[in-house]
Coordinates of C-alpha atoms in Angstrom, one line a residue:
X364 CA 22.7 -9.2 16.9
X365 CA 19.3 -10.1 16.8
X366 CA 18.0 -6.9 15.8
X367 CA 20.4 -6.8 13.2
X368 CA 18.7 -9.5 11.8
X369 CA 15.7 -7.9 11.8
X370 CA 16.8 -4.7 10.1
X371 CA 17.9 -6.4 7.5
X372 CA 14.5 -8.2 6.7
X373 CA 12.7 -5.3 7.3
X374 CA 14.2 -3.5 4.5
X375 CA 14.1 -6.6 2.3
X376 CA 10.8 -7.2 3.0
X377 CA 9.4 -3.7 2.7
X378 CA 12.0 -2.0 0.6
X379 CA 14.4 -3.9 -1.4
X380 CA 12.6 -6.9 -2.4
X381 CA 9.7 -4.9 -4.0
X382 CA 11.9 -2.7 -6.1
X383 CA 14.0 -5.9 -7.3
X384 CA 10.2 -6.8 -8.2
X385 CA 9.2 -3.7 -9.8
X386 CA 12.3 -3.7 -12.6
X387 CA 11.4 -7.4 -13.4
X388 CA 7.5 -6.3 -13.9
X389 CA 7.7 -2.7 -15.2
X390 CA 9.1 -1.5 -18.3
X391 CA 11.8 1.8 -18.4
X392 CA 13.4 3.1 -15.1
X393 CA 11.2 5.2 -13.5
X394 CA 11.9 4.7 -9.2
X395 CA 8.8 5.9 -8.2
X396 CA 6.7 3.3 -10.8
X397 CA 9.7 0.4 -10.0
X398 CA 9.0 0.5 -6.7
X399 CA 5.5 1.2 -6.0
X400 CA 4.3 -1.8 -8.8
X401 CA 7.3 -4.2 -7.1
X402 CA 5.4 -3.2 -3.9
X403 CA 2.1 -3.7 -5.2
X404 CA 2.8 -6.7 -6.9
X405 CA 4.1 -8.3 -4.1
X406 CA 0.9 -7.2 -2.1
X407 CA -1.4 -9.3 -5.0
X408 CA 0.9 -11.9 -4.9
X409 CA 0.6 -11.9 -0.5
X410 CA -3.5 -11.5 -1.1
X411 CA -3.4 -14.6 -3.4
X412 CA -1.4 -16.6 -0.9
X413 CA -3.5 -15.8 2.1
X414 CA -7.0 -16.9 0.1
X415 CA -5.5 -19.9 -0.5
X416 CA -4.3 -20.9 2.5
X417 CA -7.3 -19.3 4.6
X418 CA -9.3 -21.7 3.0
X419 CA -7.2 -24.8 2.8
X420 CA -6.4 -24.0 6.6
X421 CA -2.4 -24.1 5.7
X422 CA 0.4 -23.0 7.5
X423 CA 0.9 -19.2 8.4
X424 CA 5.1 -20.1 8.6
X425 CA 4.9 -22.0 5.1
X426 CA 2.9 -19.4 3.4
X427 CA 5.1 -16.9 4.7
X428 CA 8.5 -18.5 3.6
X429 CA 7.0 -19.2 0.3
X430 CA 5.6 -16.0 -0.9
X431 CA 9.1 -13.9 0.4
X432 CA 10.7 -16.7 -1.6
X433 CA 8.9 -16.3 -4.6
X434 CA 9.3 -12.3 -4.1
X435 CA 12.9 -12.6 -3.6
X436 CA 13.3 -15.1 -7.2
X437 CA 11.3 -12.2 -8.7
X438 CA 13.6 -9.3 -7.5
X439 CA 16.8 -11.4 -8.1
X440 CA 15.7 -11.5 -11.9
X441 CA 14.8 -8.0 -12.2
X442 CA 18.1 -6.9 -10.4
X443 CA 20.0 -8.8 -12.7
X444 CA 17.8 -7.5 -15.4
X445 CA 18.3 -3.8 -15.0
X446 CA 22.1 -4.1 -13.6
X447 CA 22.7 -1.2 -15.1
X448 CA 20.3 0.8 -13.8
X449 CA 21.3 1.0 -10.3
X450 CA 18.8 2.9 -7.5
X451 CA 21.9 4.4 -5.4
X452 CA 23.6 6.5 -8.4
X453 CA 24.9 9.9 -7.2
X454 CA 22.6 12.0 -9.5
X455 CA 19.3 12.0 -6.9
X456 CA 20.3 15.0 -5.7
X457 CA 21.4 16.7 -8.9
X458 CA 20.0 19.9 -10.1
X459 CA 18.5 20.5 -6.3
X460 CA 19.3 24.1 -5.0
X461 CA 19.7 25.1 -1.7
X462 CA 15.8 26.0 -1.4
X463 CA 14.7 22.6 -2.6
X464 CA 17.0 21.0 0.0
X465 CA 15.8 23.1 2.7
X466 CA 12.5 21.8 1.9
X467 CA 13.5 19.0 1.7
X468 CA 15.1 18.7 5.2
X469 CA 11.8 20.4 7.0
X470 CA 9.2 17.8 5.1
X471 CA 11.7 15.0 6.2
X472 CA 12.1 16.8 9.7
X473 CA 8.6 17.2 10.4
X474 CA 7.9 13.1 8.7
X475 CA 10.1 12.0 11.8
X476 CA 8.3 14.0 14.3
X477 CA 5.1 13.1 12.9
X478 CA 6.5 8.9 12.9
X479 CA 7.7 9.5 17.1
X480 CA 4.4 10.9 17.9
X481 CA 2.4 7.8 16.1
X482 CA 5.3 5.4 17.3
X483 CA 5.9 6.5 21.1
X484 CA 2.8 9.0 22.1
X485 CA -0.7 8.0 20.4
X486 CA -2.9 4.6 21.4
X487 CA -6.6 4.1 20.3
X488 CA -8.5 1.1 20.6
X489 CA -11.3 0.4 19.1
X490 CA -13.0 -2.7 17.4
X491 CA -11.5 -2.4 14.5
X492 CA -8.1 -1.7 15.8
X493 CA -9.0 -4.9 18.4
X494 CA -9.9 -7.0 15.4
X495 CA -7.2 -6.0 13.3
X496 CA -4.2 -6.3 15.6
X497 CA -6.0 -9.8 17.4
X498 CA -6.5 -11.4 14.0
X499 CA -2.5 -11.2 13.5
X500 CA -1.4 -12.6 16.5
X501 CA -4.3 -15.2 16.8
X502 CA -3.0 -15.9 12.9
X503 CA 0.7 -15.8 14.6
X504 CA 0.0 -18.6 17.7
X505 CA -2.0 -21.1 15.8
X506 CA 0.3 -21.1 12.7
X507 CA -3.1 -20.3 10.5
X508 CA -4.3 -17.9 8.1
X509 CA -7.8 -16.2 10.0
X510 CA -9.1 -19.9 10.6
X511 CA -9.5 -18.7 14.9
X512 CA -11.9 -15.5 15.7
X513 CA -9.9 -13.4 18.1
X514 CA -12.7 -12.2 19.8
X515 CA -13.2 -15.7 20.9
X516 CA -10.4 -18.1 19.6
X517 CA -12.9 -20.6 18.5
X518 CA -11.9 -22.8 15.2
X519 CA -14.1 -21.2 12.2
X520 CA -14.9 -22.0 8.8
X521 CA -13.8 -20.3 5.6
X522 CA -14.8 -16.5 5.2
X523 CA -16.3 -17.0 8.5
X524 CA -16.2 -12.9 8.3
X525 CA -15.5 -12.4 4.8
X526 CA -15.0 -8.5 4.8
X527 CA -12.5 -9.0 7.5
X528 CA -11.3 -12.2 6.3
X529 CA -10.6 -11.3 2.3
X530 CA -8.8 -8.1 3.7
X531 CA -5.3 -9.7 4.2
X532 CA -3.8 -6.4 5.6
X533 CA -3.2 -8.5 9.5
X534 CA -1.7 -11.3 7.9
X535 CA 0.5 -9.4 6.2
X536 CA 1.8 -8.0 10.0
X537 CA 2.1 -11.4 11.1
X538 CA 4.0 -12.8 8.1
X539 CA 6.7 -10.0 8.7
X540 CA 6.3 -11.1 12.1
X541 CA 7.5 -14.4 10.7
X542 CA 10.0 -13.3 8.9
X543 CA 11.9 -11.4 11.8
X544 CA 10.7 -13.0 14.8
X545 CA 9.3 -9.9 16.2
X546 CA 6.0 -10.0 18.0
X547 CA 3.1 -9.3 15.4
X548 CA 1.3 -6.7 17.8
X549 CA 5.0 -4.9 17.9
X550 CA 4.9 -5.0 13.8
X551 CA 1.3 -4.0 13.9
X552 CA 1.3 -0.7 16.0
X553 CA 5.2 0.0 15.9
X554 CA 7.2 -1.2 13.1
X555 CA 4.4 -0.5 10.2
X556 CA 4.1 3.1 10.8
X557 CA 7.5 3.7 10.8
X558 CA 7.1 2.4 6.5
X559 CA 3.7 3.7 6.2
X560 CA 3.9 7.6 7.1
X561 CA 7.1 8.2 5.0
X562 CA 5.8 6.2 2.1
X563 CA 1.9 8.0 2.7
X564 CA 3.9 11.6 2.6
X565 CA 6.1 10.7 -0.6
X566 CA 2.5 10.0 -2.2
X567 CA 1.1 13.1 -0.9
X568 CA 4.3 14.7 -2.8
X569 CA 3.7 13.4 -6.2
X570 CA 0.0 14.2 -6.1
X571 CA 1.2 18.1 -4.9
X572 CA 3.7 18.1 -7.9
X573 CA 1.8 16.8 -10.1
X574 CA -0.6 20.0 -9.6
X575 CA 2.8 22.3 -8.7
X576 CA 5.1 21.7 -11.2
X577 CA 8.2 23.5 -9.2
X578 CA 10.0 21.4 -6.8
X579 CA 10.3 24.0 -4.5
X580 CA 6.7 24.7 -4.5
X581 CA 5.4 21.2 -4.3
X582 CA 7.8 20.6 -0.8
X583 CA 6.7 23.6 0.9
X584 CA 3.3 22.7 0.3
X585 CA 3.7 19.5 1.3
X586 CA 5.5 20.8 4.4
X587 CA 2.5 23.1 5.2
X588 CA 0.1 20.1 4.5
X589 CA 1.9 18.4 7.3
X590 CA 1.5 21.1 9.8
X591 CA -1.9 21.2 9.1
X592 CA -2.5 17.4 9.4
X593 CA -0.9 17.4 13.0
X594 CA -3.1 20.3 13.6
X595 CA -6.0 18.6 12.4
X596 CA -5.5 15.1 13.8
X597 CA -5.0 17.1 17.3
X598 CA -8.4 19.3 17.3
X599 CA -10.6 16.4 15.6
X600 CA -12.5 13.9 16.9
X601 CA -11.4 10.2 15.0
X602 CA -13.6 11.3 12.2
X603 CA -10.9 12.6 9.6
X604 CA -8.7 11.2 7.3
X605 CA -5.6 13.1 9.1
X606 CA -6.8 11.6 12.5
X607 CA -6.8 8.6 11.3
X608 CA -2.9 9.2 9.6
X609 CA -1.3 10.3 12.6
X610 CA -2.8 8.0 15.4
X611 CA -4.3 5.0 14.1
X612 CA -2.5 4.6 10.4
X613 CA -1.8 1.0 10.7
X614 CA -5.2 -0.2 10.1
X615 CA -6.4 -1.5 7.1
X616 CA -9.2 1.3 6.2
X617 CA -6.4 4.2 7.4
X618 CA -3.9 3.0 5.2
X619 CA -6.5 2.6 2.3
X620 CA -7.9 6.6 2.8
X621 CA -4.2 7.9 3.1
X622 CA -2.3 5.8 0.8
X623 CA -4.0 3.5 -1.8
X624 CA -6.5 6.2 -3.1
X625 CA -4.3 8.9 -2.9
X626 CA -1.5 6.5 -4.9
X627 CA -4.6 5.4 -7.6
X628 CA -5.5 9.4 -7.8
X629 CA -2.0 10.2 -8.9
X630 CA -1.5 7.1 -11.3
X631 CA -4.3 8.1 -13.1
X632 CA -3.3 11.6 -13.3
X633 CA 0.4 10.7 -14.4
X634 CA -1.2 8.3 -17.1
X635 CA -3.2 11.3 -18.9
X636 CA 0.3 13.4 -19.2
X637 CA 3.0 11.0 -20.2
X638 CA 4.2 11.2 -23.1
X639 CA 7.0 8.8 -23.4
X640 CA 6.3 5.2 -24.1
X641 CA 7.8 3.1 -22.1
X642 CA 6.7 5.6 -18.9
X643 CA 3.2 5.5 -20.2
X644 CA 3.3 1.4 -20.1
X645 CA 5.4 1.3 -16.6
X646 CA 2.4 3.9 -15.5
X647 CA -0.4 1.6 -16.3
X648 CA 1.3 -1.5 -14.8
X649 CA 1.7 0.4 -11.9
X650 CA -1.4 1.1 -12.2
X651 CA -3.1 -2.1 -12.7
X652 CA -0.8 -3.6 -9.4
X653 CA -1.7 -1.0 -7.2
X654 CA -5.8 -1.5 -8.0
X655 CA -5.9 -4.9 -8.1
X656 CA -3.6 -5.2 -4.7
X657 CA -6.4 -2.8 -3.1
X658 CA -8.2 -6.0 -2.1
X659 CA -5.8 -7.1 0.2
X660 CA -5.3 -4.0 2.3
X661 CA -9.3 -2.7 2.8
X662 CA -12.6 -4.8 1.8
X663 CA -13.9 -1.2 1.0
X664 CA -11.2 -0.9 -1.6
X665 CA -13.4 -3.3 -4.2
X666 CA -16.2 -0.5 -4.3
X667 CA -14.0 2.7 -3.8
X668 CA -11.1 2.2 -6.3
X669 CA -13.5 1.0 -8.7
X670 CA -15.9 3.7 -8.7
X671 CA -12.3 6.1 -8.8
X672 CA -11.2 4.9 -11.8
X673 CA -14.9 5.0 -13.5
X674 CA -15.7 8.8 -12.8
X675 CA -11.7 9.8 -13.4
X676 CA -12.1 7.0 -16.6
X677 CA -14.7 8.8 -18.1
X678 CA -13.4 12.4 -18.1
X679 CA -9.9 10.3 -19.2
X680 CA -11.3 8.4 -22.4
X681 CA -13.7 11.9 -23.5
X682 CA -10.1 14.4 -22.8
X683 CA -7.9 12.4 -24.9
X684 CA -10.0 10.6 -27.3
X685 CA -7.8 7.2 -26.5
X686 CA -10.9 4.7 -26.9
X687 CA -8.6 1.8 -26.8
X688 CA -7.9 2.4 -23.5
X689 CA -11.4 1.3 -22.0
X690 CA -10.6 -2.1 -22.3
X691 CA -8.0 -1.4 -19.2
X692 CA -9.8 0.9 -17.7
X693 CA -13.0 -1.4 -17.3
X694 CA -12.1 -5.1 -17.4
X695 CA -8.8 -5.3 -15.8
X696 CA -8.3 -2.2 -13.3
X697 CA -12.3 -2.1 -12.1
X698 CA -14.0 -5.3 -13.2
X699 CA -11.5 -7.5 -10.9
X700 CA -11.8 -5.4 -7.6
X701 CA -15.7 -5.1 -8.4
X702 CA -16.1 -8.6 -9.1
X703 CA -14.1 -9.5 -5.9
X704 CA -16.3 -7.2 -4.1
X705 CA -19.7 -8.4 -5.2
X706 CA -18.7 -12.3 -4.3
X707 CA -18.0 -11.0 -0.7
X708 CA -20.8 -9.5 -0.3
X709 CA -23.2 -12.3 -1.8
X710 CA -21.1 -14.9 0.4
X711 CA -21.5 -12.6 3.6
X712 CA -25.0 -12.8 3.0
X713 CA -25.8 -15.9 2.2
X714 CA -26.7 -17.2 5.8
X715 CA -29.5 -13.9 5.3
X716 CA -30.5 -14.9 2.3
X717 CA -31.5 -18.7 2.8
X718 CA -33.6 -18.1 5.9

């Protein structure tokens, strides 16, 4: 029954927990803003932990059973909250014709094909992939947060490799490891893809029907984008962003190209066209969640989602005249990943800089 057990934390962990989380942090009912904020949020919350304890040199085991505690208090409350918005009512399906479902069943069809052939059929290993996957078990046997380098499992100060420490993304494979007893390289190149790749293509969706309004439209496009991603990923050569979705998505910088941008793309384009209130607030703390939890999944992220929201910012504030709006835009959604980039890169450099 073991694996029971760890069903049941992987979708708490990954699924239920950060939609509990989302109704407690974002206003109205919209699923896709509840969950991807709950998600989000518990993703800041994760990158706050890990700092802390990276540095103190804390326990990986207590940091893990505190910040799914915390996360779990937090979804509690928002259940309770919103009980009467429930996420399994009957009505998902409603108003879907048999063309839409169609669709519907190829783009999930061709998802599971695309998660088999990541799971059971693809391996690359490179130095990031080494790095990545040997930082979460190291983190996993010595019961600390990046304190060991896996190259050489020798004890090392704080941000002894700051762009690889401040990036929490590894940690996070070996808190779920934790959590479920399951080895962390398993979780790593097996259990995360099988969330990531689903979650990526419902992304890929929204930013399709955002530009195709029809249903129809925007699932047979995102059925064709498929095929051509398997095709792509197939004929390149680990230089493309579809490469990079289909055979080595569990790393921190693949996730970031083919999820996080993509998800910070759409946000932005969502906030220009809601009308409704409470939407338009659930779509900026979405927003502000899913920038600000950048940090923990790519270093990168504190340069790219900033300069994102800056060029699609501009156009934004001159389109719709809504000057007030800078003050979001600027200090809380790029001055925070900006600032945490720019103290990275001045402590990365500091042994260059005083000789």
């Amino acid at each position: 029954m073991m694996w029971a057990w760890q069903l049941i934390v992987l979708l708490l962990v990954l699924l239920v927990i950060p939609y509990g989380m989302g109704q407690a942090l974002t206003p109205g009912n919209g699923k896709i803003y509840t969950y991807f904020s709950g998600l989000c949020a518990s993703w800041l919350l994760f990158e706050g932990f890990s700092v802390v304890y990276h540095i103190a040199c804390g326990s990986l085991r207590q940091m893990s059973w505190l910040w799914v505690g915390i996360c779990a208090l937090l979804a509690i409350y928002g259940y309770w909250k919103k009980r009467e918005l429930s996420p399994f009512r009957k009505e998902w399906l409603a108003g879907w014709n048999r063309t839409e479902i169609f669709f519907l069943i190829l783009v999930t069809g061709i998802i599971v094909i695309i998660v088999g052939n990541t799971v059971f059929n693809t391996f690359y290993g490179n130095y990031d992939d080494e790095t990545y996957c040997a930082t979460a078990v190291t983190s996993w046997y010595t019961d600390t947060v990046n304190r060991y380098a896996p190259n050489s499992g020798e004890f090392k100060p704080p941000f002894y490799h700051v762009r690889y420490v401040l990036a929490s993304w590894p940690i996070y494979s070996s808190t779920i490891a934790v959590l479920t007893g399951i080895h962390p390289a398993i979780v790593f190149r097996t259990i995360l893809p099988i969330f990531e790749i689903p979650v990526t293509c419902l992304v890929d969706y929204l930013l399709i029907a955002n530009f195709l309004p029809k249903r129809k439209n925007a699932l047979f496009a995102t059925f064709l984008l498929l095929l051509l991603t398997l095709q792509t990923a197939e004929l390149s050569d680990m230089t493309s962003r579809e490469w990079w979705f289909v055979v080595n998505c569990w790393t921190g910088k693949a996730v970031a190209g083919n999820l996080i941008i993509p998800l910070v793309w759409w946000l932005l384009c969502r906030l220009e066209q809601e009308k409704e209130r409470l939407q338009y607030r659930a779509c900026k703390v979405t927003l502000f969640f899913a920038c600000n939890a950048s940090c923990m999944i790519s270093s990168t992220l504190t340069y790219v989602v900033p300069f994102e929201l800056i060029v699609f910012g501009m156009f934004y504030l001159f389109r719709t005249k809504r000057w007030k709006e800078i003050f979001f835009f600027f200090a809380w959604c790029v001055a925070l990943p900006a600032v945490i980039g720019v103290v990275s890169y001045v402590v990365s450099n500091l042994p260059y800089l005083n000789q």
